[in-house]
Coordinates of C-alpha atoms and ligand atoms in Angstrom, one line a residue:
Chain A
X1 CA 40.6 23.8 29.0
X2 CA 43.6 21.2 28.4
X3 CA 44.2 22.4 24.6
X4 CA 47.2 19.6 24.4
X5 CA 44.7 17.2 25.7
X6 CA 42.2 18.3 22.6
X7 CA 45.3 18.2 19.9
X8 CA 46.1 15.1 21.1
X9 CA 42.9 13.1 21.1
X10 CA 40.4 14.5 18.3
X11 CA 41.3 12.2 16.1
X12 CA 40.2 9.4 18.2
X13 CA 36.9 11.3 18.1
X14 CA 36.8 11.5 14.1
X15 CA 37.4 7.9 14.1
X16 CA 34.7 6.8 16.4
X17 CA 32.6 9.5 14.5
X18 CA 33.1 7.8 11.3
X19 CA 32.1 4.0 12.9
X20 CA 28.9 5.5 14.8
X21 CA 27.7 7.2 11.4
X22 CA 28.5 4.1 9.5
X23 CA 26.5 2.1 12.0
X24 CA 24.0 4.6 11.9
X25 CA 23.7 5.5 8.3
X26 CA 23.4 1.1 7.7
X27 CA 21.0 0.5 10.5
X28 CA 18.8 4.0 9.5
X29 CA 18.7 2.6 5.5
X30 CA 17.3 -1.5 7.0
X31 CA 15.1 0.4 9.3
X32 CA 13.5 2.5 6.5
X33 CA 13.2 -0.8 4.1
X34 CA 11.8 -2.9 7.2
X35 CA 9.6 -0.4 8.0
X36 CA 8.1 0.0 4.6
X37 CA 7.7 -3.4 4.5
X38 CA 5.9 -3.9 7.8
X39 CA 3.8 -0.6 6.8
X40 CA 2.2 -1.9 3.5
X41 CA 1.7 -5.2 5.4
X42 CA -0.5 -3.5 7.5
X43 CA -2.1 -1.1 4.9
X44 CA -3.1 -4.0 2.6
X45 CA -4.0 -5.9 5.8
X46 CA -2.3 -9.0 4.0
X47 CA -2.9 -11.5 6.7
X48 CA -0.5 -13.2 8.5
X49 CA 2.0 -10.6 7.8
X50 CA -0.5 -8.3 9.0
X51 CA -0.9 -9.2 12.6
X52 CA 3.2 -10.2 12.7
X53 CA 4.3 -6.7 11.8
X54 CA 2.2 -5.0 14.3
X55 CA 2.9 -7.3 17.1
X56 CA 6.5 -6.1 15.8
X57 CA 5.7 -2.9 15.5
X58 CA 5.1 -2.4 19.3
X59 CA 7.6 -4.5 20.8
X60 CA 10.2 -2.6 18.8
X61 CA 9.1 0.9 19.6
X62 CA 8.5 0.0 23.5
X63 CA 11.6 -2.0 24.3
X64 CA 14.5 0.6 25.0
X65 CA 17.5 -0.4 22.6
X66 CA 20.0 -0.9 25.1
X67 CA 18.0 -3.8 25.9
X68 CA 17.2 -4.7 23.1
X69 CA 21.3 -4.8 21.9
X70 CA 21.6 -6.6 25.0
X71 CA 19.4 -8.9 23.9
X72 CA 21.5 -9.7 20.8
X73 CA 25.2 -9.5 22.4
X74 CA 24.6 -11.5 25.5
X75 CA 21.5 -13.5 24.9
X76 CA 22.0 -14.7 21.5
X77 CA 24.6 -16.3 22.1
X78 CA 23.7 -18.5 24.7
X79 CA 21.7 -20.0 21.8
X80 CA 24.6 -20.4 19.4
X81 CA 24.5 -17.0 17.8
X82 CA 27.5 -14.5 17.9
X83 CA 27.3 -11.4 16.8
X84 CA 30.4 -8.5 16.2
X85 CA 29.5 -5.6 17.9
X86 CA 29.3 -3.8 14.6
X87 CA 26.4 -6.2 13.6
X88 CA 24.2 -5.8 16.8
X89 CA 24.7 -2.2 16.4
X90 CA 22.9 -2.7 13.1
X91 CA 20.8 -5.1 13.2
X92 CA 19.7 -2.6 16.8
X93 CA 19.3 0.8 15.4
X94 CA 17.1 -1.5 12.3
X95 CA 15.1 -3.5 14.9
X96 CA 14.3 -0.3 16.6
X97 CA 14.0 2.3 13.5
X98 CA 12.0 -0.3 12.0
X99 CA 9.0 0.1 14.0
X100 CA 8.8 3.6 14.1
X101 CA 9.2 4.3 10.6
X102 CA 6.5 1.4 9.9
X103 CA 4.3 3.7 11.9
X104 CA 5.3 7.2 10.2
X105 CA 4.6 5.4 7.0
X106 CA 1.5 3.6 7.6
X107 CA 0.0 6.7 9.1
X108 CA 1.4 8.6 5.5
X109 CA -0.2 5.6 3.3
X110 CA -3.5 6.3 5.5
X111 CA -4.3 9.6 4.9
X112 CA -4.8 9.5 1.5
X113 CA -8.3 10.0 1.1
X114 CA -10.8 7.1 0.3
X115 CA -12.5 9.5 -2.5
X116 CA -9.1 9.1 -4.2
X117 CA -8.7 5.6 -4.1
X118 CA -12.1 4.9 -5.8
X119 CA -11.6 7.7 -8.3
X120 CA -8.6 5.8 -9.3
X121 CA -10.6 2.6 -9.3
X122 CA -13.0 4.2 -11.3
X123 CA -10.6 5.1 -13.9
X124 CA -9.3 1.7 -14.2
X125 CA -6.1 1.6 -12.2
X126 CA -4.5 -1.3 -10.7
X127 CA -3.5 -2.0 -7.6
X128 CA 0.3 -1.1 -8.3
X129 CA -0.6 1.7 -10.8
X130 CA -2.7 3.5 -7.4
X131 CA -0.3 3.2 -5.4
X132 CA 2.6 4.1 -7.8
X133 CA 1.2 7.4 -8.8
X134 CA -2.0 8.3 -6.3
X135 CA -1.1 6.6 -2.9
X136 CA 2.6 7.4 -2.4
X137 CA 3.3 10.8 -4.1
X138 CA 0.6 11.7 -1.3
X139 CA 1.8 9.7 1.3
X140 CA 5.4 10.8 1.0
X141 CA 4.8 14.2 1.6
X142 CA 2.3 13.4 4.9
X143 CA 5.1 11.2 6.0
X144 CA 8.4 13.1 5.7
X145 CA 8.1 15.2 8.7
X146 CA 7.5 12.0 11.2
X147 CA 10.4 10.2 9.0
X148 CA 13.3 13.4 9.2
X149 CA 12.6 12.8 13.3
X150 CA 12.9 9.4 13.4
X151 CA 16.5 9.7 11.2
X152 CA 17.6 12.4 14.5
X153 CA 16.1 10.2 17.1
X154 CA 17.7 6.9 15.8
X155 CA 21.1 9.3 15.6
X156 CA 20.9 10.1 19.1
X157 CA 20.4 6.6 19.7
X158 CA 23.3 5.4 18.7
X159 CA 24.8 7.1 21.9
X160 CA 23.6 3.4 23.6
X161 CA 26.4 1.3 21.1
X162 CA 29.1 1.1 23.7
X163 CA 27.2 -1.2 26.0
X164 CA 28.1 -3.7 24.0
X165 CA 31.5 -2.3 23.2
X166 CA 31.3 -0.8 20.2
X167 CA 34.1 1.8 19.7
X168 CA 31.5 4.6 19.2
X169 CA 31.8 8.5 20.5
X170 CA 30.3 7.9 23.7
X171 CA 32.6 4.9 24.2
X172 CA 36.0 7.0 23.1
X173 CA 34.6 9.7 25.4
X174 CA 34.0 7.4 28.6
X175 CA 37.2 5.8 27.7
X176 CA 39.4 8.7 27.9
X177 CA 37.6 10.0 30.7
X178 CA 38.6 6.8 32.4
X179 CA 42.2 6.7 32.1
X180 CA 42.9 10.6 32.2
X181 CA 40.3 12.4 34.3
X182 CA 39.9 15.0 31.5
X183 CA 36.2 15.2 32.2
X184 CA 35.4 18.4 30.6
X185 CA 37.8 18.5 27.6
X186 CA 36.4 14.6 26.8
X187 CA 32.8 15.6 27.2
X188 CA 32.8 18.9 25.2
X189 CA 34.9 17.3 22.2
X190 CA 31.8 14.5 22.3
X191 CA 28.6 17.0 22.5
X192 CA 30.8 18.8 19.3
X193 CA 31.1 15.4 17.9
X194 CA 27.2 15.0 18.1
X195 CA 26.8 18.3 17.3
X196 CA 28.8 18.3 14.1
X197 CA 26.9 15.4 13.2
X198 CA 23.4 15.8 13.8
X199 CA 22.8 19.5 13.1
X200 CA 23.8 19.9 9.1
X201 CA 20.8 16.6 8.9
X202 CA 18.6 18.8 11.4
X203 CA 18.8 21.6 9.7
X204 CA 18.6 20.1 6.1
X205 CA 15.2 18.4 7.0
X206 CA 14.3 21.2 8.3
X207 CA 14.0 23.2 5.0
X208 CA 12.6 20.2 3.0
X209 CA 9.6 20.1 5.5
X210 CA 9.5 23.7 4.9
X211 CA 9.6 23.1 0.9
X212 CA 6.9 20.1 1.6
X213 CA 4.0 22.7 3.3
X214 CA 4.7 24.9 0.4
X215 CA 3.7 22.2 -2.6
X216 CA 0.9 21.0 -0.3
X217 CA -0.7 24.3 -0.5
Chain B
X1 CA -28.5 -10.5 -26.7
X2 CA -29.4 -6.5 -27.6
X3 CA -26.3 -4.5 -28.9
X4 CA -27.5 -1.5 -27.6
X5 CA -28.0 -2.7 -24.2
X6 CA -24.6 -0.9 -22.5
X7 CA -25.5 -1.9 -19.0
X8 CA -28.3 -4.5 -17.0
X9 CA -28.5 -4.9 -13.7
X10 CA -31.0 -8.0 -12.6
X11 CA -32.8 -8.2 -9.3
X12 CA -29.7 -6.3 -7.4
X13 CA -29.7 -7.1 -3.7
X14 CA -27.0 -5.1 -1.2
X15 CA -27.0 -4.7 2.1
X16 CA -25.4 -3.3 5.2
X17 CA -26.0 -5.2 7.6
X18 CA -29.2 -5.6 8.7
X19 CA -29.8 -2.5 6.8
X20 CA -31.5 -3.7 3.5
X21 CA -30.0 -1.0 0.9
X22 CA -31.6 -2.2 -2.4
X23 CA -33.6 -4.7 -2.5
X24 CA -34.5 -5.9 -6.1
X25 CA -33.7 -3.6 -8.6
X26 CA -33.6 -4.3 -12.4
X27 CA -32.5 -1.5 -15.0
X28 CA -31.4 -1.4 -18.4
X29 CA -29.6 1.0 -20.1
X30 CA -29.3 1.5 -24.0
X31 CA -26.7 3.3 -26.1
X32 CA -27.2 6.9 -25.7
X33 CA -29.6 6.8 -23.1
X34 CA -29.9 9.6 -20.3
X35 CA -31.2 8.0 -17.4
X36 CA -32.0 10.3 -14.3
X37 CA -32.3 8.8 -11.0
X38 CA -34.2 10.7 -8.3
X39 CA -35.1 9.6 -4.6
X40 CA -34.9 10.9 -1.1
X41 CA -31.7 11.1 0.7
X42 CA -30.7 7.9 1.8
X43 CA -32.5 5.4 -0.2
X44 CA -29.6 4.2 -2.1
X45 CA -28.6 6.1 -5.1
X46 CA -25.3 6.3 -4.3
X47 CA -25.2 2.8 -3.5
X48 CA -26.5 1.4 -6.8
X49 CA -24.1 3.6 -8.8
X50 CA -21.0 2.1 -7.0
X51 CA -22.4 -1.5 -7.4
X52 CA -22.7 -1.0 -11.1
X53 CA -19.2 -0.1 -11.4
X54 CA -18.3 -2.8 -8.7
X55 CA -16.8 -0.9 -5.8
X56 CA -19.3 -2.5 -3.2
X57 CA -19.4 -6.2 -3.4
X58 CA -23.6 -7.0 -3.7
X59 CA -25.1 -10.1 -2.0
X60 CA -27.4 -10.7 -5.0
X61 CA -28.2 -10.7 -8.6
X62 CA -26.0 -9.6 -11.3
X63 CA -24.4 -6.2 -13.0
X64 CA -24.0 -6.9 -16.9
X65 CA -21.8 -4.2 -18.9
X66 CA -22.3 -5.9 -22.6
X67 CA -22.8 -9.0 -21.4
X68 CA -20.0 -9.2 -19.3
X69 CA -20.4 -9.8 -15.2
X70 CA -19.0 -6.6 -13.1
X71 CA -18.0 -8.7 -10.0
X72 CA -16.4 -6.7 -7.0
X73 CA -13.1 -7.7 -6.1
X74 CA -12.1 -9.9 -9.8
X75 CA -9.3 -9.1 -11.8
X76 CA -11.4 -8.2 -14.6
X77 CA -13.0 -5.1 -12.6
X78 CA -9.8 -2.9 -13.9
X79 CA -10.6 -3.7 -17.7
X80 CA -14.1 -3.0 -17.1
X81 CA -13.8 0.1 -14.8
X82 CA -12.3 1.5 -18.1
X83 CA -15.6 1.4 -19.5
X84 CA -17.4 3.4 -17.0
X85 CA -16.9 6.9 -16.1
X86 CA -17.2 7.4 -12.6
X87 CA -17.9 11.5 -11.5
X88 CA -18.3 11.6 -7.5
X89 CA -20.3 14.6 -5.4
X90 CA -16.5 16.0 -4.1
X91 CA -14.7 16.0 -7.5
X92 CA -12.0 13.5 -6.2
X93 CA -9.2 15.4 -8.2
X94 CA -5.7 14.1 -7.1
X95 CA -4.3 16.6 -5.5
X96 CA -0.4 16.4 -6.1
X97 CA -1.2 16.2 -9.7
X98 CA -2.1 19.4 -12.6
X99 CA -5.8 18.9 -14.4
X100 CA -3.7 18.2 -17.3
X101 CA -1.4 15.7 -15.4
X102 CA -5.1 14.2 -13.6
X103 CA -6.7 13.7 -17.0
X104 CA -3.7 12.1 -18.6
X105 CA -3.1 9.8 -16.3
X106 CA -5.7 7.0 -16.8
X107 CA -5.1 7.1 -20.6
X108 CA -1.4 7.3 -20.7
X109 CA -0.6 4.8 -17.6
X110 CA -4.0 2.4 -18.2
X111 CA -4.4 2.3 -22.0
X112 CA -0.8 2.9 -22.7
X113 CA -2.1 5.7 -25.5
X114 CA 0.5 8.0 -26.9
X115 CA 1.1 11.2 -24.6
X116 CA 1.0 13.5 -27.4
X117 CA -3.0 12.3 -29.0
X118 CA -3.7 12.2 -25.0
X119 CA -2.7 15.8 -24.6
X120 CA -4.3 16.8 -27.7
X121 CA -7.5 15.1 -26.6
X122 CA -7.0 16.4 -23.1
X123 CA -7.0 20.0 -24.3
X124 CA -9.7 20.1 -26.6
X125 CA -12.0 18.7 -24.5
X126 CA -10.7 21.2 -21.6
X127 CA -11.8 24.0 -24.2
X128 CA -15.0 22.3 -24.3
X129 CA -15.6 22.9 -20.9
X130 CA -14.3 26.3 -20.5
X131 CA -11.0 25.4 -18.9
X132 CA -8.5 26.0 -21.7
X133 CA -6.2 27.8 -19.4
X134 CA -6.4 25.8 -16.2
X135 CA -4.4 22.5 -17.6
X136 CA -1.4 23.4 -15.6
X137 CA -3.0 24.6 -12.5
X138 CA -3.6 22.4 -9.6
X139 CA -7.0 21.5 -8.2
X140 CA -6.7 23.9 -5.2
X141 CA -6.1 26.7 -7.5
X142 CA -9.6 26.0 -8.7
X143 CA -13.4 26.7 -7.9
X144 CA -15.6 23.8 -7.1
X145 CA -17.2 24.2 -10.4
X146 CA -13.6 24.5 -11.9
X147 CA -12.7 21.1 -10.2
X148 CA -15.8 19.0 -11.2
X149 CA -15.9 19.9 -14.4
X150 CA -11.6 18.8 -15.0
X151 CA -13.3 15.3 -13.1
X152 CA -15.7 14.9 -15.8
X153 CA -13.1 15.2 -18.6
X154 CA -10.9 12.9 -16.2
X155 CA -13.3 10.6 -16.9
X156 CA -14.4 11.2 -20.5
X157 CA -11.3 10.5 -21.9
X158 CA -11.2 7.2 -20.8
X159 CA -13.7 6.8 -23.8
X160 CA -16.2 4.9 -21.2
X161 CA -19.3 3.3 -22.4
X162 CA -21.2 4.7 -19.6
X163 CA -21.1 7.8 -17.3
X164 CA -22.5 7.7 -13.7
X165 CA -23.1 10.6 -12.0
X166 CA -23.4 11.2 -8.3
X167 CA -24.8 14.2 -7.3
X168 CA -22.2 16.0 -9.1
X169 CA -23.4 19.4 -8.2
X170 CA -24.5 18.8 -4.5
X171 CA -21.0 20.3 -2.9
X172 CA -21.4 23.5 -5.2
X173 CA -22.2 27.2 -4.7
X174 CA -25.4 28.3 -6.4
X175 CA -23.5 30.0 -9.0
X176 CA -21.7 26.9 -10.0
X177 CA -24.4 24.7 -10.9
X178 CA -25.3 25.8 -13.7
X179 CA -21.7 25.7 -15.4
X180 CA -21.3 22.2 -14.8
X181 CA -25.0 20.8 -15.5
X182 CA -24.6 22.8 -19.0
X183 CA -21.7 20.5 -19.8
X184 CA -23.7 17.3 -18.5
X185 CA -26.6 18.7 -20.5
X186 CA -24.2 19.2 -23.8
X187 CA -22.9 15.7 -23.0
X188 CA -26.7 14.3 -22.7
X189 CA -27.5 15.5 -26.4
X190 CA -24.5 14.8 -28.0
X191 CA -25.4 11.2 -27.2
X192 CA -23.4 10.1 -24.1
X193 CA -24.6 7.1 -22.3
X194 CA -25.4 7.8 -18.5
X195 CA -26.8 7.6 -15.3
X196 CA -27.1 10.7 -13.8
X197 CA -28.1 11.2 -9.6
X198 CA -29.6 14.9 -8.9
X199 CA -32.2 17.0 -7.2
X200 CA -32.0 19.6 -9.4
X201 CA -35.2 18.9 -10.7
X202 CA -35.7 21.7 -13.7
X203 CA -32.2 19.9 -15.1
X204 CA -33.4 16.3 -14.5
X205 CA -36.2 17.5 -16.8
X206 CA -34.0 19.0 -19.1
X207 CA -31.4 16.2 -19.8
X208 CA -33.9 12.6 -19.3
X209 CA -34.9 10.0 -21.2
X210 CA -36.1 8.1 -18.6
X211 CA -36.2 9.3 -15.2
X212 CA -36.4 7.1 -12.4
X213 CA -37.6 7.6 -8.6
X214 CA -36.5 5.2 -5.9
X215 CA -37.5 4.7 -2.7
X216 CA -37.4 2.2 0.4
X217 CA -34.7 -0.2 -2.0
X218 CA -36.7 -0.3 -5.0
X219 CA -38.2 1.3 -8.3
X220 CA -41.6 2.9 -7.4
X221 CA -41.3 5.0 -11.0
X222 CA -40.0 4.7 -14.1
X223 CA -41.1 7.2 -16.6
X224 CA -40.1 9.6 -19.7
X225 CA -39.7 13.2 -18.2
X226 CA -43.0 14.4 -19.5
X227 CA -44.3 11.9 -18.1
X228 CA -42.7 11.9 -14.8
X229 CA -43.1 15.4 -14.1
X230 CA -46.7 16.6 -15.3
X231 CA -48.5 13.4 -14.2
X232 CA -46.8 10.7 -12.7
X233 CA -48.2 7.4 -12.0
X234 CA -47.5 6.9 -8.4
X235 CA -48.4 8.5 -5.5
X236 CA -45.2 8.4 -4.2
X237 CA -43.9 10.0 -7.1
X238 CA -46.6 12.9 -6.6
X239 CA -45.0 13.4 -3.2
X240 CA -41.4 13.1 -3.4
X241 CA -42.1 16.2 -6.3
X242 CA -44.3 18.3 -4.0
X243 CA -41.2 18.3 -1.6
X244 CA -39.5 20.4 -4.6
X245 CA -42.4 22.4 -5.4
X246 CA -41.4 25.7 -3.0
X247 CA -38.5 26.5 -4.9
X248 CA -40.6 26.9 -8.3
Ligands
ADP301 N1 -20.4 1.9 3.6 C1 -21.6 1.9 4.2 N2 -21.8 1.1 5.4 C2 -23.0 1.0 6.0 N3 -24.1 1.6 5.5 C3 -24.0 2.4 4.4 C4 -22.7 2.5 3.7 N4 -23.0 3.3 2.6 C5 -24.3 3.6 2.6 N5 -24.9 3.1 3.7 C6 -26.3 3.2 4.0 O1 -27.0 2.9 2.8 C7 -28.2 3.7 2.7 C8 -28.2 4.4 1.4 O2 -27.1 5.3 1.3 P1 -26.8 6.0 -0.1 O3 -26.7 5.1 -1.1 O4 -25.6 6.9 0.2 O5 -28.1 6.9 -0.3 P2 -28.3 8.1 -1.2 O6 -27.2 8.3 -2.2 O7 -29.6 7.8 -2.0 O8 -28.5 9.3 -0.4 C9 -28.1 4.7 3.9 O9 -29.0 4.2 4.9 C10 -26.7 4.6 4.4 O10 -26.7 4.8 5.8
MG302 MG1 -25.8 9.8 -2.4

């Protein structure tokens, strides 16, 4: 192990760090809104918007991202639209996220039970007031699990930014790899990197799930 | 118009399909009326209780509350809902919420009444029903007779007009029955309006003005109790009580 090597670069890694979980963090917060939106599209079966956010819904979640960021790098501007790397990143990890949180939602909003609904019809709640205090409190806590993975898998994702050269860790890593041949030191600071990152979440959402199954019970 | 009619259905129609659910029912009930509704499984009970309180949409004739249409799907449904209490075979409970926290919420969040006369309210009526201490436990916590009797204070409190009853004790242990139907039968002579679905024939006898059999979509009987029970008019009324006659 190159110890010098390590002194000299981590900082490059803390910076790189810093953009991929501000790219992250961004894209993760769009993707939760989007999907939201597209999932109570499809739960009230509002037409139009119905049929658009499922068509949505699978061509986000079965399109890889690295084409999709393709997509918005190299092909939109053939039509006129540039991007900065930092906003296909985005608009990327959103675009993705999007679809599968629409799914962890809808299937959250879904199993609240139809007894429930008509109780609260019965009783004379609105449409807002049954969702506000009988669909989501439900929902929320059917759909946190399947939410908390999609945060880690959309991390892990981000690993695909420096196809379109976004100065991300996997693009520092490849980088230094290419101009020094200090495989190993490059690729162990960059698993630590992840590592640092993506456990403390992991582990976090780990013992709300756990505090979740508890209230259910 | 009669002030004490609270509810009218005229010549209801629904259907499923090709499956002719109720085919021609009239039915008027009066302030302070028990009205017990009796029929094989099947033949629509549940059905015409959730078209008077407009959760199916009917393909003809009309449900009146006071007057006023109940049409499924129209705005005014939520005011109106207010009026009729609603108690369903599996309780229906929301889960995430206390029984204190489940009654309260229709009065506080619908009719915007003052948390502290709700709680008050909430409580004594609790107390009527033997669950003084349950208010802050959660419907899992509770029996099935527990649950369904927080349900019907869920939906007393609401001050409805009417009560409609589904079956309430169908999903309950022997030993449960009786708890609840004691507090429908409390309700019944302490002049609650309602429309009560059972085969728990002995209580039917009990807590009825009217009882009422159907069958095959329509009314074949409408009778008092003592009536109804010792020597009914119809044939088919004859029958559908033989079926119950083993258990006497
Ligand atoms: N949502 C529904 N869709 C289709 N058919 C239904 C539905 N609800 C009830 N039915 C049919 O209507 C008939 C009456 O059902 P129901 O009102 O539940 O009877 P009961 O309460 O008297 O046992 C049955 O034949 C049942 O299959
Ligand atoms: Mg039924």
């Amino acid at each position: 192990m190159d110890w010098l090597f390590i002194k000299e670069y981590y900082p490059l890694y803390i910076r790189s760090a810093v953009l991929t979980i501000t790219i992250g963090v961004l894209g993760i917060v769009l993707s939760v809104i989007v999907g939201m939106i597209c999932a109570l599209c499809r739960y009230y079966k509002i037409p139009l918007l119905n049929g658009i956010a499922a068509a949505y819904t699978e061509l986000s979640r079965n399109t890889p991202l690295i084409v999709q960021l393709f997509f918005l790098f190299f092909g939109l501007p053939k039509v006129g639209i540039v991007l900065s790397p930092e906003a296909c990143g985005t608009i990327g990890l959103a675009f993705l996220g999007g679809g599968y949180m629409s799914e962890s939602f809808l299937s959250g909003l879904g199993s609240v039970r139809k007894i429930h609904l008509e109780a609260a019809a019965s009783l004379g709640l609105n449409g807002a007031q049954t969702m506000k205090s009988v669909i989501l409190p439900q929902a929320a806590s059917v759909s946190t699990p399947a939410v908390c993975a999609n945060v880690i898998f959309l991390l892990k994702e981000t690993s695909v930014f420096s196809a379109v050269s976004l100065a991300d860790l996997m693009y520092t890593a490849k980088d230094l790899i290419g101009m020094y041949y200090n495989t190993t030191e490059a690729l162990t600071m960059l698993v630590i990197a992840y590592l640092i990152m993506i456990l403390p979440i992991s582990i976090v959402f780990t013992l709300l799930e756990r505090r979740l199954r508890h209230e259910r019970v | 118009m009669n002030e004490d009619v609270v509810i009218e259905v005229r010549d209801l129609k629904k259907v499923f399909g090709e499956n002719v659910v109720i085919n021609g029912i009239s039915l008027t009930v009066k302030k302070g009326e028990t009205v017990v509704l009796i029929g094989p499984s099947g033949c629509g009970k549940s059905t015409l209780l959730r078209c008077l309180n407009g959760l199916e949409p009917i393909q003809g004739g009309s449900v009146l509350l006071h007057g006023e249409p109940v049409e499924y799907g129209k705005r005014s449904l939520y005011r109106i809902r207010q009026k009729i209490g609603m108690v369903f075979q599996d309780y229906g409970l929301f889960p995430h919420m206390t029984v204190l926290d489940n009654i309260m919420l229709a009065p506080v969040k619908v009719q915007k009444r003052s948390k502290q006369e709700v709680t008050e309210e909430a409580m004594s009526l609790l107390e009527r029903v033997g669950l003084g201490d349950k208010a802050k436990s959660y419907p899992s916590q509770l029996s099935g007779g527990q649950q369904q009797r927080a349900a019907i204070v869920r939906s007393l409190i609401v001050h409805p007009d009417i009560m409609l009853l589904d079956e309430i004790t169908a999903a309950l242990d022997p030993e449960m029955v009786h708890e609840v139907l004691n507090v429908v039968l409390d309700l019944a002579k302490n002049g609650s309006t309602m429309i009560i679905v059972t085969h728990e024939m002995a209580f039917a006898e009990a807590a009825a003005d009217r009882v009422i059999l159907m069958d095959g979509g329509i009314i074949v009987e409408e009778n008092p109790p003592e009536k109804f029970f010792r020597d009914p008019d119809t044939e088919r009324a004859r029958k559908f009580l033989s079926t119950f006659s083993y258990s006497r």
